[in-house]
């Protein structure tokens, strides 16, 4: 849908009326049937005048097309400004412009995300260049006209009020500013030149009309790429009744139509493979040219599964296929062929910060011809969760959709032990079962009386495949979010932090996050081999009865926000809901481990109650894992040196540099000696550029323990902003001695030069430590220019 469409000359005439806001508003009402906010009208008045001045050049053809507020199909997103015509090769071309009135922004450590101020305060939002580039990818991947007619798309962003700084053009965002250049307040002429480069001739064939009326279907290129990502990926292999559900869902999606909608409800407990089926369906239905999205309420599963498919933590062209559940309230009926909703029990009534929409279940069914809901009602963990089978059935009936229901019975998590799940339900007093006692020979379940020893075992288990993590009930405030030197979870001598901001929702698969602790919001819907769980004071046992207490939850925990008011209105009902939420939370946390679950209870009586229900002695000592046996020739090292005859460089090993890198000030001059070759743990695939070296010092001890061995990637491409890097600083006196080395968090500050290039004004190497007395190393001027980034840290081995 296009709100406003004209030629360049007509657009300029409309702006000259000094009434462009009302002109666009009238067109908006005509296209959508409703009005919009004063702030959006104000943005049209301001930003479109700047665009008119940019276009005031005779070399930009007067009959070029102008489209304003183009609504991208299947989304609530709109492209602010599009200029259409032909390029120098007479190819149809469209310049996509993301307009912003921003005056400032702040760096974040999250990929493609900045912080800026809106009407109701500061919040995180996508970088404008990423927005513009993602719109281009949406059109290329899903618009048949763009695909078949080879229409050239050129995205960019124009922040006409924004003064040059080292935030919006920071190296950290370079992957996106290279794909979609960002033009600031002083860059109007550069934007004009950008436009003139790609639009040389007018729009003779109504390009935007053709795009707007193009058939929506996934491109073959997108489908082929998804298939290749899935092929051979052991994370997504389907077996047993998973295949039955997959085939049924595929058939329903294929046979669904606007007047013949289908809803499939798939119920399955932890580890029954709901997410495996969902990702396979995303790929298969895209291959069949259906428009489909993978949907979750929580962003953690979306980020993790996208990262597993792409083998990268960066945003990619398939990011548009992963959507939050609050994205559908403003969409027309049946715009998607299929929506695949994982963790559907987490769906809410209202959507987003401003509580828009009516009911996410209803909105998803409305927006799609076929809706697939994967549900486990025992994993409802917040007061806002509404996604149960009864609600889905009700909303399907309301919209005339046929309902099919299937169950997943086969258990692949918890060592396939249905007995463990039944015992856990019985012991948490969620439901009575015949499983009063647990035989730990079927599943590695242990209770610890020391959280430090528990965490140490998780670190040990993690060495093999990077698949062991610590989690806890949300009973401790996240104080390290604002003061990184502080510890969040303090239990006696044990001190730990919640998962770091920079790891985001993909914390559970980040290679060096095992030292942190996750919560329900970053682990639900995901799995590891071994999970360590700290059960907080919100769940205790008194005289054989499990007692829950919402007052023990941290005040920042939004999952039970507003419970006191609800309790006053309906005490019995609210108490029952809160009891179920807290028990479900720990049930969910204690079923994340495929091979084992290790638990520490903050309450002694609770620990003794659980101990009395297992047929095994309490294990508190560290037990060597298989990896320790492999490395038994050097038990203190997390790798194995290979004999020369066994070395196949970068196939089965990487070099070990005898170079103690300083995690403090720059180390003394050091040189690498003769190279040893070492085999890495299974979770790191050897490849050219990787090497192992030891880091000495405490200035990075929140991420790298003193003396730890780390894997580095030589000469990393892309932005280094916010990453842990190995750097070398040379001066004229130590060239032959190898220079000085240190490991730090990298931050660069730049100055723009008149010729459009830039140079470093300063490079800041920041520590990340719980120890006092460590300051950032600041290099400016020539000192900054002589710094060399040698490598980026990939993982801490131990």
Short mmCIF file of C-alpha atoms in Angstrom, two decimals, residues 240-639:
data_model
loop_
_atom_site.label_atom_id
_atom_site.label_comp_id
_atom_site.label_asym_id
_atom_site.label_seq_id
_atom_site.Cartn_x
_atom_site.Cartn_y
_atom_site.Cartn_z
CA UNK A 240 9.52 -40.36 15.66
CA UNK A 241 6.27 -38.44 16.21
CA UNK A 242 7.98 -35.17 15.29
CA UNK A 243 7.85 -36.31 11.66
CA UNK A 244 4.12 -37.07 11.94
CA UNK A 245 3.41 -33.55 13.22
CA UNK A 246 5.63 -32.08 10.50
CA UNK A 247 3.78 -33.86 7.69
CA UNK A 248 0.37 -32.96 9.10
CA UNK A 249 1.34 -29.30 9.48
CA UNK A 250 2.77 -29.18 5.95
CA UNK A 251 -0.44 -30.60 4.50
CA UNK A 252 -2.64 -28.17 6.45
CA UNK A 253 -0.55 -25.17 5.39
CA UNK A 254 -0.66 -26.23 1.75
CA UNK A 255 -4.46 -26.69 1.80
CA UNK A 256 -5.39 -23.52 3.71
CA UNK A 257 -7.07 -20.57 1.99
CA UNK A 258 -8.61 -17.23 2.88
CA UNK A 259 -12.04 -18.84 3.21
CA UNK A 260 -10.75 -22.13 4.57
CA UNK A 261 -8.42 -21.36 7.47
CA UNK A 262 -6.74 -23.98 9.60
CA UNK A 263 -5.38 -23.92 13.13
CA UNK A 264 -3.06 -26.69 14.36
CA UNK A 265 -2.46 -27.05 18.10
CA UNK A 266 0.57 -29.19 18.97
CA UNK A 267 0.93 -29.99 22.65
CA UNK A 268 4.21 -31.30 23.99
CA UNK A 269 6.23 -31.16 27.17
CA UNK A 270 9.88 -30.13 27.57
CA UNK A 271 12.19 -31.85 25.11
CA UNK A 272 9.53 -33.29 22.80
CA UNK A 273 10.96 -31.38 19.84
CA UNK A 274 8.47 -28.55 19.34
CA UNK A 275 11.14 -26.07 18.22
CA UNK A 276 12.83 -28.62 15.96
CA UNK A 277 9.56 -29.11 14.07
CA UNK A 278 8.92 -25.35 13.95
CA UNK A 279 12.27 -24.55 12.31
CA UNK A 280 11.90 -27.42 9.83
CA UNK A 281 8.44 -26.11 8.90
CA UNK A 282 9.83 -22.60 8.39
CA UNK A 283 12.32 -23.96 5.85
CA UNK A 284 10.00 -26.47 4.15
CA UNK A 285 7.07 -24.10 3.67
CA UNK A 286 9.37 -21.36 2.36
CA UNK A 287 10.76 -23.88 -0.13
CA UNK A 288 7.16 -24.50 -1.22
CA UNK A 289 6.81 -20.75 -1.95
CA UNK A 290 4.54 -20.03 1.01
CA UNK A 291 4.93 -16.80 2.97
CA UNK A 292 5.72 -17.91 6.50
CA UNK A 293 7.24 -16.63 9.73
CA UNK A 294 8.56 -18.20 12.93
CA UNK A 295 6.89 -16.38 15.85
CA UNK A 296 7.63 -16.27 19.59
CA UNK A 297 6.64 -13.97 22.44
CA UNK A 298 10.14 -14.12 23.91
CA UNK A 299 13.04 -13.05 21.67
CA UNK A 300 15.57 -15.59 23.02
CA UNK A 301 14.42 -18.56 20.85
CA UNK A 302 14.30 -16.36 17.74
CA UNK A 303 17.82 -15.05 18.25
CA UNK A 304 19.29 -18.43 19.16
CA UNK A 305 17.75 -20.40 16.27
CA UNK A 306 18.64 -17.71 13.74
CA UNK A 307 22.22 -17.74 15.06
CA UNK A 308 22.37 -21.54 14.80
CA UNK A 309 21.06 -21.46 11.22
CA UNK A 310 23.39 -18.68 10.05
CA UNK A 311 26.34 -19.62 12.27
CA UNK A 312 26.56 -15.95 13.24
CA UNK A 313 25.32 -13.61 15.95
CA UNK A 314 24.87 -10.77 13.44
CA UNK A 315 21.58 -9.71 11.88
CA UNK A 316 21.05 -11.36 8.50
CA UNK A 317 18.69 -11.43 5.55
CA UNK A 318 16.66 -14.17 7.26
CA UNK A 319 16.03 -11.94 10.31
CA UNK A 320 12.80 -10.84 8.63
CA UNK A 321 11.49 -14.41 8.93
CA UNK A 322 11.63 -14.32 12.74
CA UNK A 323 8.95 -12.18 14.35
CA UNK A 324 7.69 -11.20 17.78
CA UNK A 325 4.11 -12.13 18.62
CA UNK A 326 3.09 -8.47 18.94
CA UNK A 327 3.64 -7.70 15.23
CA UNK A 328 0.23 -8.65 13.85
CA UNK A 329 -2.37 -6.44 15.52
CA UNK A 330 -2.54 -3.93 12.63
CA UNK A 331 -2.35 -6.38 9.70
CA UNK A 332 -5.11 -7.29 7.29
CA UNK A 333 -6.68 -10.74 7.25
CA UNK A 334 -4.77 -13.72 5.80
CA UNK A 335 -1.71 -11.81 4.62
CA UNK A 336 0.50 -14.78 5.60
CA UNK A 337 0.19 -18.31 4.29
CA UNK A 338 1.37 -19.71 7.62
CA UNK A 339 2.48 -18.42 11.02
CA UNK A 340 4.42 -20.90 13.18
CA UNK A 341 4.09 -19.96 16.83
CA UNK A 342 6.63 -21.56 19.15
CA UNK A 343 6.19 -21.27 22.92
CA UNK A 344 2.55 -20.29 22.25
CA UNK A 345 1.72 -20.56 25.96
CA UNK A 346 3.66 -17.28 26.35
CA UNK A 347 1.33 -15.25 24.12
CA UNK A 348 -0.17 -12.10 25.69
CA UNK A 349 -3.34 -10.14 25.24
CA UNK A 350 -1.75 -6.76 24.57
CA UNK A 351 1.31 -6.07 22.43
CA UNK A 352 4.34 -3.87 22.96
CA UNK A 353 5.26 -1.03 25.26
CA UNK A 354 2.02 0.82 24.60
CA UNK A 355 -0.29 -2.20 25.04
CA UNK A 356 -1.65 -2.20 21.51
CA UNK A 357 -3.93 -4.78 20.00
CA UNK A 358 -6.60 -6.95 21.58
CA UNK A 359 -5.43 -10.56 21.80
CA UNK A 360 -2.29 -12.02 20.22
CA UNK A 361 -3.90 -15.42 19.61
CA UNK A 362 -6.75 -13.75 17.72
CA UNK A 363 -4.42 -11.47 15.78
CA UNK A 364 -2.20 -14.35 14.63
CA UNK A 365 -5.15 -16.46 13.46
CA UNK A 366 -6.58 -13.44 11.63
CA UNK A 367 -3.29 -12.59 9.88
CA UNK A 368 -2.67 -16.10 8.54
CA UNK A 369 -4.42 -18.73 6.45
CA UNK A 370 -2.83 -21.43 8.61
CA UNK A 371 -1.67 -20.95 12.21
CA UNK A 372 0.42 -23.54 14.04
CA UNK A 373 0.64 -23.24 17.82
CA UNK A 374 3.19 -25.26 19.82
CA UNK A 375 1.97 -25.33 23.42
CA UNK A 376 3.04 -26.55 26.86
CA UNK A 377 0.57 -25.10 29.37
CA UNK A 378 2.85 -26.04 32.28
CA UNK A 379 5.34 -23.48 31.02
CA UNK A 380 3.16 -20.42 31.60
CA UNK A 381 5.49 -18.28 33.70
CA UNK A 382 3.98 -14.77 33.80
CA UNK A 383 0.65 -13.23 34.76
CA UNK A 384 0.21 -12.04 31.17
CA UNK A 385 0.48 -15.47 29.52
CA UNK A 386 -2.84 -16.39 27.85
CA UNK A 387 -1.83 -18.99 25.25
CA UNK A 388 -3.63 -22.12 26.37
CA UNK A 389 -5.53 -24.61 24.22
CA UNK A 390 -8.93 -23.36 25.32
CA UNK A 391 -8.11 -19.79 24.26
CA UNK A 392 -6.75 -20.94 20.89
CA UNK A 393 -9.86 -23.04 20.25
CA UNK A 394 -12.10 -20.11 21.20
CA UNK A 395 -10.34 -17.66 18.89
CA UNK A 396 -10.27 -20.17 16.03
CA UNK A 397 -14.03 -20.73 16.34
CA UNK A 398 -14.61 -16.97 16.42
CA UNK A 399 -12.84 -16.65 13.05
CA UNK A 400 -14.24 -19.79 11.47
CA UNK A 401 -10.96 -21.72 11.38
CA UNK A 402 -10.91 -25.52 11.55
CA UNK A 403 -8.89 -26.87 14.50
CA UNK A 404 -6.63 -29.93 14.47
CA UNK A 405 -4.89 -31.10 17.65
CA UNK A 406 -1.84 -33.34 17.99
CA UNK A 407 0.35 -34.46 20.87
CA UNK A 408 4.10 -35.00 21.03
CA UNK A 409 4.81 -37.84 23.41
CA UNK A 410 8.42 -38.88 22.76
CA UNK A 411 10.81 -37.29 25.24
CA UNK A 412 14.28 -36.34 23.97
CA UNK A 413 15.38 -34.03 26.75
CA UNK A 414 16.22 -35.21 30.28
CA UNK A 415 17.88 -38.29 28.70
CA UNK A 416 14.46 -39.28 27.36
CA UNK A 417 13.32 -39.80 30.93
CA UNK A 418 9.57 -39.32 31.29
CA UNK A 419 10.10 -40.62 34.82
CA UNK A 420 12.16 -37.55 35.72
CA UNK A 421 9.46 -35.20 34.44
CA UNK A 422 6.75 -37.07 36.34
CA UNK A 423 8.89 -37.07 39.51
CA UNK A 424 9.55 -33.34 39.14
CA UNK A 425 5.84 -32.55 38.72
CA UNK A 426 5.06 -34.65 41.78
CA UNK A 427 7.85 -33.21 43.92
CA UNK A 428 7.10 -29.59 42.99
CA UNK A 429 3.45 -30.48 43.73
CA UNK A 430 2.28 -29.32 40.32
CA UNK A 431 0.33 -32.57 39.89
CA UNK A 432 0.25 -35.87 41.72
CA UNK A 433 1.96 -38.79 39.97
CA UNK A 434 3.09 -42.24 41.01
CA UNK A 435 6.74 -41.12 40.83
CA UNK A 436 7.55 -40.48 44.49
CA UNK A 437 11.24 -41.25 44.09
CA UNK A 438 13.83 -40.57 41.41
CA UNK A 439 16.37 -43.13 40.23
CA UNK A 440 19.31 -40.94 39.13
CA UNK A 441 20.75 -43.74 37.01
CA UNK A 442 18.23 -42.73 34.34
CA UNK A 443 19.05 -39.02 34.46
CA UNK A 444 22.02 -37.19 35.99
CA UNK A 445 20.26 -35.25 38.74
CA UNK A 446 22.31 -33.99 41.68
CA UNK A 447 21.77 -31.68 44.61
CA UNK A 448 24.61 -29.47 45.86
CA UNK A 449 25.01 -27.71 49.18
CA UNK A 450 27.43 -25.14 47.72
CA UNK A 451 26.55 -22.98 44.68
CA UNK A 452 30.24 -22.35 43.89
CA UNK A 453 30.91 -26.06 43.53
CA UNK A 454 27.81 -26.42 41.37
CA UNK A 455 28.95 -23.60 39.07
CA UNK A 456 32.43 -25.10 38.84
CA UNK A 457 30.98 -28.41 37.66
CA UNK A 458 28.93 -26.56 35.04
CA UNK A 459 32.13 -24.88 33.80
CA UNK A 460 33.78 -28.29 33.60
CA UNK A 461 30.85 -29.82 31.71
CA UNK A 462 30.83 -26.86 29.33
CA UNK A 463 34.31 -27.59 28.00
CA UNK A 464 33.18 -30.43 25.76
CA UNK A 465 30.54 -28.73 23.59
CA UNK A 466 29.75 -25.30 25.08
CA UNK A 467 26.41 -26.73 26.22
CA UNK A 468 26.25 -26.24 29.97
CA UNK A 469 24.81 -23.14 31.68
CA UNK A 470 23.77 -21.77 35.07
CA UNK A 471 20.26 -20.40 35.64
CA UNK A 472 18.37 -19.15 38.69
CA UNK A 473 14.99 -17.96 39.86
CA UNK A 474 14.63 -14.19 39.48
CA UNK A 475 15.12 -13.45 43.19
CA UNK A 476 18.13 -11.13 42.91
CA UNK A 477 18.13 -7.61 41.50
CA UNK A 478 20.15 -6.93 38.34
CA UNK A 479 22.44 -4.33 39.90
CA UNK A 480 25.34 -5.06 37.53
CA UNK A 481 23.28 -3.71 34.62
CA UNK A 482 24.25 -0.16 35.61
CA UNK A 483 27.37 -0.87 37.67
CA UNK A 484 29.27 -3.66 35.99
CA UNK A 485 31.73 -4.13 38.87
CA UNK A 486 28.92 -5.30 41.18
CA UNK A 487 27.72 -8.87 41.59
CA UNK A 488 24.01 -9.66 41.40
CA UNK A 489 23.75 -13.07 43.03
CA UNK A 490 25.60 -13.29 46.33
CA UNK A 491 25.22 -16.44 48.44
CA UNK A 492 27.94 -16.67 51.08
CA UNK A 493 31.25 -16.71 49.24
CA UNK A 494 29.58 -17.37 45.90
CA UNK A 495 29.20 -14.29 43.71
CA UNK A 496 27.87 -14.15 40.15
CA UNK A 497 26.21 -11.80 37.67
CA UNK A 498 23.13 -12.19 35.56
CA UNK A 499 23.89 -12.65 31.87
CA UNK A 500 25.59 -9.59 30.44
CA UNK A 501 23.77 -6.97 28.38
CA UNK A 502 26.08 -7.46 25.41
CA UNK A 503 25.23 -11.16 25.17
CA UNK A 504 21.56 -10.27 24.78
CA UNK A 505 18.90 -12.94 24.39
CA UNK A 506 21.37 -15.30 22.68
CA UNK A 507 23.26 -15.64 25.97
CA UNK A 508 22.72 -19.39 26.16
CA UNK A 509 24.92 -20.09 23.10
CA UNK A 510 27.49 -17.30 23.42
CA UNK A 511 30.88 -19.01 23.71
CA UNK A 512 32.12 -17.30 26.89
CA UNK A 513 28.88 -16.88 28.87
CA UNK A 514 29.22 -19.94 31.12
CA UNK A 515 30.49 -17.75 33.97
CA UNK A 516 27.18 -15.85 34.04
CA UNK A 517 23.74 -16.86 35.27
CA UNK A 518 20.61 -16.83 33.12
CA UNK A 519 16.97 -16.59 34.12
CA UNK A 520 13.66 -17.88 32.78
CA UNK A 521 13.48 -15.09 30.17
CA UNK A 522 16.76 -16.06 28.48
CA UNK A 523 16.41 -19.84 28.72
CA UNK A 524 12.78 -20.77 28.11
CA UNK A 525 12.31 -22.63 24.84
CA UNK A 526 16.00 -23.53 24.68
CA UNK A 527 18.13 -26.40 25.88
CA UNK A 528 21.65 -27.35 26.91
CA UNK A 529 23.31 -30.64 27.77
CA UNK A 530 23.70 -29.76 31.47
CA UNK A 531 21.90 -27.11 33.47
CA UNK A 532 22.75 -25.81 36.92
CA UNK A 533 19.78 -24.30 38.78
CA UNK A 534 19.76 -22.03 41.82
CA UNK A 535 16.35 -22.24 43.50
CA UNK A 536 15.76 -18.99 45.35
CA UNK A 537 13.66 -18.18 48.42
CA UNK A 538 10.50 -17.77 46.31
CA UNK A 539 10.05 -21.55 46.51
CA UNK A 540 10.55 -23.40 49.81
CA UNK A 541 9.22 -26.54 51.50
CA UNK A 542 7.61 -26.32 54.92
CA UNK A 543 6.47 -29.50 56.67
CA UNK A 544 6.37 -31.39 53.39
CA UNK A 545 4.37 -28.73 51.54
CA UNK A 546 5.82 -26.66 48.68
CA UNK A 547 5.22 -22.98 49.50
CA UNK A 548 5.71 -20.14 47.00
CA UNK A 549 6.21 -16.48 47.86
CA UNK A 550 6.02 -13.78 45.15
CA UNK A 551 7.43 -11.19 47.58
CA UNK A 552 10.81 -12.92 47.25
CA UNK A 553 10.99 -12.16 43.53
CA UNK A 554 13.21 -9.21 42.51
CA UNK A 555 11.24 -6.01 42.02
CA UNK A 556 12.52 -5.82 38.41
CA UNK A 557 10.85 -9.12 37.49
CA UNK A 558 8.01 -8.21 35.14
CA UNK A 559 6.57 -11.73 35.05
CA UNK A 560 4.39 -11.07 38.11
CA UNK A 561 4.15 -7.28 37.78
CA UNK A 562 0.89 -5.99 39.26
CA UNK A 563 0.25 -9.04 41.44
CA UNK A 564 -0.50 -7.02 44.59
CA UNK A 565 -3.40 -5.19 42.94
CA UNK A 566 -4.75 -8.45 41.51
CA UNK A 567 -4.46 -10.04 44.95
CA UNK A 568 -6.59 -7.33 46.51
CA UNK A 569 -9.26 -7.83 43.85
CA UNK A 570 -9.33 -11.67 43.88
CA UNK A 571 -7.00 -13.13 46.54
CA UNK A 572 -7.75 -16.83 46.07
CA UNK A 573 -7.58 -16.80 42.30
CA UNK A 574 -4.42 -14.66 42.26
CA UNK A 575 -2.70 -16.82 44.87
CA UNK A 576 -3.36 -19.90 42.76
CA UNK A 577 -2.03 -18.21 39.62
CA UNK A 578 1.12 -16.99 41.39
CA UNK A 579 1.72 -20.43 42.89
CA UNK A 580 1.48 -22.02 39.44
CA UNK A 581 3.76 -19.40 37.85
CA UNK A 582 6.56 -19.87 40.39
CA UNK A 583 6.36 -23.67 40.26
CA UNK A 584 6.21 -23.63 36.46
CA UNK A 585 9.27 -21.37 36.40
CA UNK A 586 11.40 -23.88 38.29
CA UNK A 587 9.91 -26.81 36.35
CA UNK A 588 10.98 -25.04 33.15
CA UNK A 589 14.48 -24.23 34.44
CA UNK A 590 15.00 -27.76 35.75
CA UNK A 591 14.08 -29.31 32.38
CA UNK A 592 16.55 -27.35 30.22
CA UNK A 593 19.24 -30.05 30.48
CA UNK A 594 19.24 -32.94 28.02
CA UNK A 595 21.76 -34.98 29.99
CA UNK A 596 21.74 -33.61 33.50
CA UNK A 597 20.37 -31.10 36.02
CA UNK A 598 22.30 -29.95 39.10
CA UNK A 599 20.47 -27.94 41.75
CA UNK A 600 21.32 -25.71 44.71
CA UNK A 601 18.51 -24.71 47.08
CA UNK A 602 19.00 -21.53 49.10
CA UNK A 603 16.73 -23.00 51.77
CA UNK A 604 18.07 -25.95 53.80
CA UNK A 605 14.71 -27.58 54.55
CA UNK A 606 13.85 -27.49 50.86
CA UNK A 607 17.16 -29.13 49.96
CA UNK A 608 16.60 -31.91 52.49
CA UNK A 609 13.07 -32.50 51.19
CA UNK A 610 14.33 -33.01 47.62
CA UNK A 611 17.26 -35.13 48.83
CA UNK A 612 14.82 -37.43 50.61
CA UNK A 613 13.11 -38.17 47.30
CA UNK A 614 16.09 -39.33 45.25
CA UNK A 615 17.82 -42.70 45.34
CA UNK A 616 21.36 -41.36 45.22
CA UNK A 617 23.89 -39.80 47.54
CA UNK A 618 24.38 -36.05 47.38
CA UNK A 619 27.38 -35.25 45.19
CA UNK A 620 29.34 -32.14 46.11
CA UNK A 621 32.78 -32.88 44.67
CA UNK A 622 33.83 -32.23 41.09
CA UNK A 623 33.58 -35.33 38.94
CA UNK A 624 35.91 -35.50 35.92
CA UNK A 625 34.15 -35.52 32.58
CA UNK A 626 35.15 -37.25 29.37
CA UNK A 627 37.12 -34.26 28.25
CA UNK A 628 39.44 -34.53 31.26
CA UNK A 629 40.27 -38.10 30.26
CA UNK A 630 41.08 -37.00 26.75
CA UNK A 631 43.50 -34.41 28.09
CA UNK A 632 44.89 -36.62 30.86
CA UNK A 633 48.45 -36.21 29.61
CA UNK A 634 48.17 -32.49 30.55
CA UNK A 635 45.23 -32.42 32.98
CA UNK A 636 45.60 -28.71 33.73
CA UNK A 637 45.15 -27.67 30.10
CA UNK A 638 41.82 -27.43 28.24
CA UNK A 639 43.34 -28.71 24.99
#
